[in-house]
Amino acid sequence: MFVFLTFIQFLEFLPFKGKVNLKKPDHVFWFLEDYGTDPNNVPEQPLHLYFGRWIADGQRDLIEAYSVKRRHFIGNTSMDACLAFIMANHGKVKTNDIVFDPFVGTGGLLIASAHFGAYVCGTDIDYSTVHGLGRTSRKNQKWRGPDENIRANLRQYGLENYYLDVLVSDASKPIWKKGMQFDAILTDPPYGIREATRRTGSQKEMAKVTERGTENHISISSNYHLSDILFDLLKFAAEYLVIGGRLVYWLPVYKPEYTEEIIPRHPCLKLISNCEQTLSSHTSRHLITMEKVKEFEDEDRFSNILESQYLPYKTHNSFRDKYFSGVTKRIAKEEKDNQK
């Protein structure tokens, strides 16, 4: 009790006026003490003191409620529920927005956006993923069930009314007509680690396939360099976002070579935030948030090609090789240590 009264007296300098109502307060204030993060080395006095007004409760219960472990339809790269909600917050997703994911996968970002009342849609080049066909990623289950798809995921959480559609499409070749605009674009582009980076092939390659008479749901695909993925993504966002709309995406980074200069830019998009998530000792990925600040014009279409400053972005193309070189070195080190 003595300590409590000491805190109250310590805050007497604050210009608070009026009566105190502990049962139905208009404002709630918190006094927090920070004793560090080491439970085995707690200091006698707090390292920091914080005083502030309570704004709102958090929504960490959503992480468990939308856990991927209990989701109806999942894949190798299904986005963690916590990260999906963080991306939706960065995108300022709100009721009646239209949110698009050009690399939709199993639709984790659509679920998070729909939870906040946005109408959602997406595209993906993988026919089997879009239609819920083929092998499953679940343990002790070989093939996907008859109703394992993105729409079923939204239905699982009572969000099916917010589902617009998901199409099989190549992100390098936009299918939208002029004037179509999204309030937010949230996506996790493929890095070539767990999912291949590919796009539909050239006309010459297509002709060869036609001559052989090959029948397939998907056109022949060719390698899609990560730098090209990023260029196409920013160009698409610049053209199809509303003014004030946001692009939120993950950028894989080889940490020894990272500088601010390798973050892709576009004259129509303003960089809002850059948050790092460490993946390993030598790799990480950055959550990049950009906001559209000017209308897209014809001269902006190839701005990434004309500007010499975009040359450093080509280093993204070797991320996969650098990622696995680090894995190989780590395995070799572990084997060497085990032999000792």
C-alpha atoms as one frame of an Amber mdcrd trajectory, in Angstrom:
protein
   0.000   0.000   0.000   2.893   2.330   0.849   4.419   1.787  -2.614   1.062
   2.458  -4.249   0.665   5.762  -2.401   4.232   6.689  -3.342   3.357   6.311
  -7.018   0.278   8.500  -6.615   2.303  11.236  -4.914   4.979  10.932  -7.601
   2.366  11.867 -10.219   0.946  14.882  -8.377   2.509  17.229 -10.917   0.055
  16.055 -13.605  -2.689  18.677 -14.233  -5.610  16.282 -13.619  -8.790  17.958
 -12.416 -12.205  16.640 -11.471 -13.470  13.775  -9.346 -12.064  10.255  -9.468
 -14.608   7.579 -10.420 -13.143   4.099 -10.009 -16.361   2.263 -10.950 -17.195
   3.989 -14.258 -14.175   6.064 -15.280 -14.119   8.111 -18.486 -10.378   7.536
 -18.754  -8.120   4.791 -17.381  -4.421   5.395 -16.781  -1.666   2.819 -16.311
   1.681   3.053 -14.552   4.080   0.367 -15.824   7.477  -0.755 -14.568   9.981
  -2.463 -16.860  12.451  -4.809 -15.139  14.006  -6.173 -18.342  13.607  -9.526
 -20.077  15.936 -11.742 -18.033  13.931 -13.551 -15.284  17.175 -14.765 -13.706
  18.651 -11.293 -13.335  15.928  -8.960 -12.109  17.235  -5.540 -10.973  16.145
  -3.994  -7.668  14.876  -0.890  -9.433  12.947  -0.846 -12.731  14.888  -0.015
 -15.880  12.087   2.143 -17.259   8.828   3.666 -16.041   5.854   4.205 -18.340
   2.686   6.167 -17.752  -0.124   6.429 -20.281  -3.829   6.322 -21.027  -5.507
   3.032 -21.912  -6.739   3.192 -25.516  -8.214  -0.258 -26.188  -7.740  -3.927
 -25.519  -5.637  -5.928 -27.950  -7.034  -8.725 -30.118  -4.475 -11.459 -29.514
  -7.335 -13.917 -29.109  -7.681 -13.782 -32.892  -4.332 -15.562 -33.275  -5.710
 -18.653 -31.586  -9.175 -18.382 -33.131  -7.706 -18.274 -36.659  -4.807 -20.661
 -36.046  -3.512 -22.363 -39.188  -3.357 -25.645 -37.249  -7.163 -25.911 -37.304
  -7.750 -24.339 -40.712  -9.703 -26.334 -43.268  -7.384 -25.689 -46.228  -3.627
 -25.123 -45.837  -0.478 -25.335 -47.968   3.296 -25.213 -47.653   3.336 -21.425
 -47.384   0.090 -20.650 -45.512   0.561 -17.342 -43.706   0.672 -17.428 -39.912
  -2.526 -15.904 -38.476  -0.644 -13.327 -36.372   1.374 -12.087 -39.357  -1.739
 -12.004 -41.555  -3.525  -9.719 -39.082  -0.424  -7.523 -38.782  -0.407  -7.122
 -42.570  -4.111  -6.248 -42.581  -3.440  -3.597 -39.930  -0.542  -2.158 -41.944
  -2.853  -2.038 -44.960  -5.488  -0.140 -42.932  -8.075  -2.696 -44.017 -11.580
  -1.682 -42.993 -15.250  -2.414 -43.645 -16.302  -2.422 -47.335 -12.731  -2.186
 -48.647 -11.741  -4.313 -51.635  -8.523  -6.216 -50.880  -6.492  -8.118 -53.469
  -3.701 -10.711 -53.182  -1.909 -11.467 -56.495  -0.087 -14.492 -54.971  -3.041
 -15.747 -52.975  -1.921 -19.310 -52.193  -4.372 -20.771 -49.668  -5.886 -17.361
 -48.882  -4.542 -16.580 -45.407  -4.396 -12.836 -46.108  -7.923 -12.879 -47.513
  -9.206 -14.392 -44.263  -7.560 -11.700 -42.110  -8.900  -8.931 -44.379 -12.415
 -10.383 -44.436 -12.416 -10.477 -40.638 -12.219  -6.667 -40.695 -15.159  -6.467
 -43.122 -13.304  -6.170 -46.448 -14.375  -7.896 -49.654 -11.535 -10.080 -50.867
 -10.220 -11.555 -54.100  -6.966 -12.916 -55.458  -5.065 -14.712 -58.186  -2.483
 -17.478 -58.330  -0.697 -19.248 -61.171  -1.083 -22.655 -59.488  -4.277 -24.288
 -60.781  -4.157 -27.071 -58.180  -3.916 -24.641 -55.254  -6.722 -22.384 -56.479
  -9.041 -25.370 -56.986  -7.902 -27.326 -53.934  -6.566 -30.302 -55.874  -3.566
 -32.585 -55.494  -1.492 -33.537 -52.466  -2.160 -32.007 -49.085   0.358 -30.485
 -46.683  -1.279 -32.167 -43.694   0.380 -34.941 -41.763  -1.134 -38.423 -42.220
  -3.199 -37.271 -45.204  -2.136 -37.845 -48.798  -4.695 -35.997 -50.921  -6.849
 -32.931 -50.400 -10.521 -33.467 -49.659 -13.434 -32.521 -51.964 -14.089 -29.213
 -50.174 -10.572 -28.024 -49.394 -10.343 -24.607 -51.029 -10.078 -20.915 -50.217
 -13.816 -20.335 -50.200 -14.240 -23.156 -47.669 -11.680 -21.418 -45.443 -13.740
 -18.238 -45.326 -16.874 -20.300 -44.758 -15.165 -21.923 -41.765 -14.940 -18.516
 -40.051 -18.348 -17.248 -41.163 -16.788 -14.876 -43.714 -18.008 -16.366 -46.995
 -20.144 -13.293 -47.760 -16.909 -11.296 -48.177 -15.473 -13.698 -50.766 -15.523
 -12.239 -54.299 -13.447 -14.769 -56.251 -10.016 -16.277 -56.803  -8.734 -16.751
 -60.348  -5.971 -18.778 -61.968  -3.791 -16.038 -63.405  -0.192 -14.998 -64.018
   0.807 -12.031 -61.821   3.176 -10.807 -64.548   0.213 -10.319 -66.900  -2.551
  -8.296 -65.178  -6.054  -9.265 -66.242  -7.925  -6.255 -64.874  -9.543  -3.626
 -67.041  -8.661   0.048 -66.710 -10.401   1.790 -63.847 -10.466  -1.253 -61.562
  -9.095  -0.098 -58.215  -8.330  -1.785 -54.917  -8.226  -0.254 -51.451  -5.337
  -2.499 -50.394  -2.998  -5.091 -51.888  -1.588  -7.575 -49.362   0.704 -10.343
 -50.554   3.632 -12.634 -49.847   5.462 -13.128 -53.175   7.217 -16.480 -53.757
  10.953 -16.476 -53.022  11.775 -19.805 -54.683  12.326 -21.556 -51.335   9.160
 -23.539 -50.611   7.260 -22.416 -53.718   8.642 -21.933 -57.225   8.814 -18.482
 -58.825   7.247 -18.906 -62.242   5.176 -17.223 -64.900   3.636 -18.300 -68.184
   6.126 -18.808 -70.997   6.813 -16.859 -74.168   4.818 -17.214 -77.399   7.667
 -19.273 -78.849   7.523 -21.693 -75.944   3.749 -21.844 -76.160   3.930 -22.712
 -79.869   6.205 -25.676 -79.140   3.748 -26.970 -76.563   0.849 -26.616 -78.987
   2.748 -28.505 -81.679   3.298 -31.416 -79.308  -0.399 -31.431 -78.513   0.126
 -31.220 -74.769  -3.098 -30.683 -72.847  -2.804 -28.963 -69.511  -4.800 -26.574
 -67.331  -1.769 -24.290 -67.086   0.325 -22.856 -69.881   4.000 -23.749 -69.897
   5.830 -21.749 -67.256   9.241 -20.139 -67.197  11.419 -18.759 -64.406  10.150
 -15.524 -62.842  13.054 -13.630 -61.286  12.375 -12.118 -57.885  13.417  -8.661
 -59.080  10.843  -8.917 -61.885   8.191 -10.036 -59.391   8.875  -6.956 -57.284
   8.920  -4.600 -60.290   5.602  -5.993 -61.558   4.059  -5.853 -58.084   4.935
  -2.185 -57.534   3.823  -1.239 -61.032   0.526  -3.060 -60.518  -0.032  -1.359
 -57.151   0.784   2.061 -58.616  -1.796   1.541 -61.360  -4.614  -0.260 -59.538
  -4.603   1.116 -55.984  -6.846   4.016 -55.015  -5.107   7.188 -53.833  -4.233
   6.517 -50.199  -4.484   2.771 -50.775  -1.688   0.601 -49.413   0.598  -2.119
 -50.703   1.905  -4.477 -48.001   4.298  -7.266 -48.943   7.253  -9.337 -47.699
  10.718  -8.673 -49.117  13.303 -11.472 -48.593  16.776 -10.198 -47.726  20.286
 -11.646 -47.509  21.392  -9.848 -44.348  25.145  -9.378 -45.094  24.238  -7.410
 -48.241  21.226  -5.486 -46.933  21.005  -1.728 -47.371  18.018   0.612 -47.604
  18.829   1.111 -51.292  17.663  -2.398 -52.255  14.063  -1.685 -51.219  12.123
  -1.290 -54.499  10.601   2.143 -55.073   8.061   3.659 -57.434   7.255   7.351
 -58.060   3.571   6.736 -57.273   4.241   4.957 -53.978   5.560   6.329 -50.687
   7.410   4.049 -48.274   5.530   4.031 -44.947   7.285   1.359 -42.905   9.979
  -1.312 -43.097   9.854  -4.035 -40.396  12.316  -6.925 -40.202  11.541 -10.541
 -39.307  14.675 -12.638 -38.811  14.594 -16.030 -40.576  18.131 -17.233 -39.878
  21.585 -15.908 -39.031  22.057 -14.745 -42.620  18.530 -14.187 -43.961  15.462
 -12.217 -42.993  12.380 -10.786 -44.606  11.101  -7.243 -44.353   7.448  -6.282
 -44.171   7.240  -3.351 -46.585   4.276  -0.972 -46.428   3.778   1.609 -49.186
   0.998   4.087 -49.849  -0.166   5.440 -53.204   0.340   9.216 -53.280  -0.114
  10.148 -56.959  -2.098   8.974 -59.950  -0.438   6.516 -62.287   0.604   7.970
 -65.669   2.054   6.393 -68.804   5.570   7.612 -68.033   5.413   5.697 -64.735
   4.892   2.379 -66.505   8.587   1.685 -67.099  10.124   3.928 -64.434  11.956
   0.966 -62.887  13.764   0.324 -66.184  14.720   3.920 -66.921  16.175   4.718
 -63.489  19.737   3.525 -62.877  19.006   3.352 -59.137  17.020   0.182 -59.732
  20.105  -1.834 -60.688  20.863  -2.882 -57.063  17.489  -4.661 -56.898  18.846
  -7.356 -59.211  20.608  -8.818 -56.168  17.221 -10.198 -55.066  17.473 -12.765
 -57.884  20.210 -14.680 -56.062  18.348 -14.844 -52.715  17.467 -18.521 -53.181
  21.083 -19.526 -53.882  22.344 -17.515 -50.904  19.641 -18.959 -48.664  20.556
 -22.546 -49.473  24.305 -21.832 -49.354  23.791 -20.815 -45.755  21.769 -23.957
 -45.053  24.496 -26.115 -46.607  27.194 -24.459 -44.513  25.164 -24.916 -41.337
  24.580 -28.621 -42.048  28.297 -29.118 -42.764  29.192 -27.363 -39.495  26.732
 -29.526 -37.520  28.143 -32.696 -39.072  31.672 -31.578 -38.246  30.699 -30.799
 -34.643  29.033 -34.209 -34.270  32.220 -35.928 -35.388  34.234 -34.315 -32.614
